Structure formats: C-alpha cells, structure tokens
Coordinates of C-alpha atoms in Angstrom, one line a residue:
X1 CA 54.1 106.9 79.7
X2 CA 56.5 104.6 81.6
X3 CA 55.2 102.4 84.4
X4 CA 57.4 100.7 87.0
X5 CA 56.2 97.2 88.2
X6 CA 57.5 95.6 91.4
X7 CA 56.3 92.8 93.7
X8 CA 57.4 90.7 96.7
X9 CA 59.9 93.0 98.3
X10 CA 59.3 91.3 101.7
X11 CA 60.9 94.1 104.0
X12 CA 64.2 94.0 102.1
X13 CA 65.1 97.7 102.3
X14 CA 68.1 97.3 100.0
X15 CA 65.9 95.8 97.3
X16 CA 63.3 98.5 97.8
X17 CA 65.8 101.3 97.5
X18 CA 67.4 99.6 94.4
X19 CA 64.0 99.5 92.8
X20 CA 63.1 103.1 93.6
X21 CA 66.5 104.2 92.3
X22 CA 66.0 102.4 89.1
X23 CA 62.5 103.8 88.6
X24 CA 63.8 107.3 89.3
X25 CA 66.7 106.9 86.9
X26 CA 64.3 105.6 84.2
X27 CA 61.9 108.4 84.8
X28 CA 58.8 106.4 85.5
X29 CA 55.5 108.2 85.8
X30 CA 53.9 105.6 88.0
X31 CA 54.8 102.6 90.0
X32 CA 52.6 99.6 90.7
X33 CA 53.5 97.3 93.6
X34 CA 51.8 93.9 93.3
X35 CA 51.9 93.1 97.0
X36 CA 54.0 91.5 99.7
X37 CA 55.7 94.6 101.3
X38 CA 55.1 92.8 104.6
X39 CA 55.5 95.8 107.0
X40 CA 55.0 99.6 106.7
X41 CA 58.6 100.6 107.0
X42 CA 59.3 98.9 103.6
X43 CA 56.5 101.0 102.0
X44 CA 57.8 104.5 102.8
X45 CA 60.8 104.5 100.3
X46 CA 58.2 104.4 97.5
X47 CA 57.1 107.9 98.5
X48 CA 59.1 109.4 95.5
X49 CA 58.5 111.5 92.4
X50 CA 56.0 109.2 90.8
X51 CA 52.3 108.2 91.3
X52 CA 52.1 105.0 93.4
X53 CA 49.6 102.2 93.4
X54 CA 49.6 99.0 95.5
X55 CA 47.5 95.9 96.1
X56 CA 47.6 93.6 99.1
X57 CA 49.8 90.5 99.1
X58 CA 49.3 87.3 101.1
X59 CA 52.2 88.4 103.5
X60 CA 50.9 91.9 104.1
X61 CA 49.5 91.2 107.5
X62 CA 50.2 94.6 109.0
X63 CA 47.1 96.7 108.7
X64 CA 49.2 99.9 108.7
X65 CA 50.5 98.9 105.3
X66 CA 47.3 100.3 103.9
X67 CA 47.4 103.7 105.7
X68 CA 51.1 104.0 104.9
X69 CA 50.5 103.6 101.2
X70 CA 47.5 105.9 101.3
X71 CA 49.6 108.6 102.9
X72 CA 51.3 109.2 99.5
X73 CA 49.7 106.8 97.0
X74 CA 46.7 104.7 96.4
X75 CA 46.1 101.3 98.2
X76 CA 43.6 99.2 96.2
X77 CA 43.0 96.3 98.5
X78 CA 43.0 92.8 96.9
X79 CA 42.9 94.0 93.3
X80 CA 42.9 97.1 91.0
X81 CA 41.7 98.1 87.6
X82 CA 43.8 101.0 86.4
X83 CA 44.2 103.0 83.2
X84 CA 47.5 104.6 82.2
X85 CA 48.3 107.0 79.4
X86 CA 46.1 109.4 77.6
X87 CA 46.4 108.6 73.9
X88 CA 48.2 111.9 73.2
X89 CA 50.4 110.4 70.6
X90 CA 53.0 109.1 73.1
X91 CA 51.1 105.8 73.2
X92 CA 47.5 104.8 73.7
X93 CA 45.9 104.4 77.1
X94 CA 46.3 101.0 78.5
X95 CA 44.0 99.2 80.9
X96 CA 45.7 97.1 83.6
X97 CA 44.4 94.7 86.1
X98 CA 46.6 94.2 89.2
X99 CA 46.4 91.4 91.8
X100 CA 49.0 89.7 94.0
X101 CA 48.7 86.4 92.2
X102 CA 48.1 84.0 95.0
X103 CA 45.4 82.5 92.9
X104 CA 46.6 81.3 89.5
X105 CA 42.9 80.7 88.5
X106 CA 42.2 84.4 89.2
X107 CA 45.3 85.6 87.2
X108 CA 44.3 83.4 84.3
X109 CA 40.7 84.6 84.4
X110 CA 41.9 88.3 84.3
X111 CA 44.1 87.5 81.4
X112 CA 41.5 85.5 79.5
X113 CA 38.5 87.8 80.1
X114 CA 39.8 90.2 77.4
X115 CA 39.0 93.4 79.4
X116 CA 42.6 94.4 80.0
X117 CA 45.6 95.1 77.9
X118 CA 47.9 94.0 80.7
X119 CA 47.6 91.9 83.9
X120 CA 50.3 92.6 86.6
X121 CA 50.9 90.1 89.3
X122 CA 53.6 88.7 91.5
X123 CA 53.6 86.0 94.2
X124 CA 55.7 83.4 92.4
X125 CA 59.0 85.4 92.6
X126 CA 59.6 84.4 89.0
X127 CA 59.6 87.1 86.4
X128 CA 57.8 86.5 83.1
X129 CA 55.8 88.1 80.3
X130 CA 53.3 86.2 78.2
X131 CA 50.8 87.3 75.5
X132 CA 47.5 85.5 75.4
X133 CA 44.8 86.7 73.1
X134 CA 44.9 90.5 73.3
X135 CA 46.2 90.6 76.9
X136 CA 49.8 90.5 78.2
X137 CA 50.5 88.9 81.6
X138 CA 53.4 90.5 83.5
X139 CA 55.1 89.2 86.6
X140 CA 58.0 91.5 87.5
X141 CA 59.6 88.8 89.7
X142 CA 60.6 89.5 93.3
X143 CA 63.3 88.6 95.8
X144 CA 65.1 85.3 95.2
X145 CA 63.6 82.6 97.4
X146 CA 64.5 78.9 97.7
X147 CA 61.6 77.6 95.7
X148 CA 61.7 75.8 92.4
X149 CA 61.2 78.3 89.5
X150 CA 61.9 81.4 91.5
X151 CA 64.4 84.0 90.2
X152 CA 68.0 83.9 91.3
X153 CA 68.1 87.7 91.5
X154 CA 65.7 90.5 92.6
X155 CA 63.8 91.7 89.5
X156 CA 61.4 94.5 88.6
X157 CA 59.9 95.6 85.3
X158 CA 58.8 98.6 83.3
X159 CA 55.9 99.0 80.8
X160 CA 56.3 101.6 78.1
X161 CA 52.8 102.6 76.9
X162 CA 54.3 104.0 73.7
X163 CA 55.0 100.4 72.7
X164 CA 52.6 97.4 72.7
X165 CA 52.4 93.8 73.6
X166 CA 55.4 91.9 75.2
X167 CA 57.8 94.4 73.5
X168 CA 56.5 97.1 75.9
X169 CA 57.8 95.2 78.9
X170 CA 61.4 95.3 80.1
X171 CA 62.7 93.3 83.1
X172 CA 65.7 94.4 85.2
X173 CA 67.8 92.3 87.6
X174 CA 68.9 94.4 90.5
X175 CA 71.3 94.1 93.4
X176 CA 69.2 94.2 96.5

C-alpha cells in the first residue's frame, strides 16, 4: 500500500494541485493531510481517487474545513490513530499516529510511546524522517516560509507499507 503525506498547504492551490497530481501519478491508495489547509477551497482538490484523512492544523480556523473534508474523506480533529495495509504479502499493516505538530512534546510522546510504527506531523515546514526505537517520525515538509530551518521548496512524502523503517519513506520537492 502506498500512502501520500502532505501538510501546511496554506491555501496555495498550485501547491495542492501539484501534490494531488503527484499522488495520482504515484498511484497512492490513501492521502493523509497533517493540517493547515486554512480555508475550505484548498481542501476540495483532494477529492480524488484515493482515501483521504486529515487532522486540524493551528491555522485551520474556518469551521467549514471539517465539513468539506467529511464530504469525501475523514476529518479526525486534533489527532488520529490510523492503520494501513492488510498484511496480504504486499507489506504488513502499519499503525500511524497523525497530529499537526504544534506541540513538539506531543510529537515526541507519540514517537516514544511505542504504540505506532509511524508518526506523521507537519507544522515546521521542514521535511524530515527519523527512526527512534521502533517508530519512525515523518514530516512531509510544507510550503517554504521565511523561518530558519524551513524548506526552500514545497515538499510532500509517500510511505510504502511494503518496505519498513526510514527506507519506506520518500520525500518529493514540487513546484507549487
């Protein structure tokens, strides 16, 4: 199973459309958005040929973001615990925690608790992947912003459940 991971799209329709195009080209089965759509109009392009899951980001102040996501996907509020894959030989099922990442303490607690194979988060606009214990922390990145440590290009990621650990994660820089 292939999972698309995106965060911090901040109403940039060109970036959203680039992410959706990449995910469709790669044939993802599901996409997880780690928050900060900002407004409902930037949610609707994710209504595509994949399952869709989203959590709330600190800039998602429009209440209609939730109902827009729920019209074609699943909105999980502040955080989600998801399971992907079915162990049918194409990779084992993986358990994933998803949060926006506003609280580094919460992200670290989710990684360190040992209950999840992967923890997805955004917020920092800096892509990264890190294995700690039996859990891999994945930040897909986001739009470039003028903050120290932020990416210089819009980035997203995929997770291939047929692989494991950090080798299962691929980051992509997109024109947005």
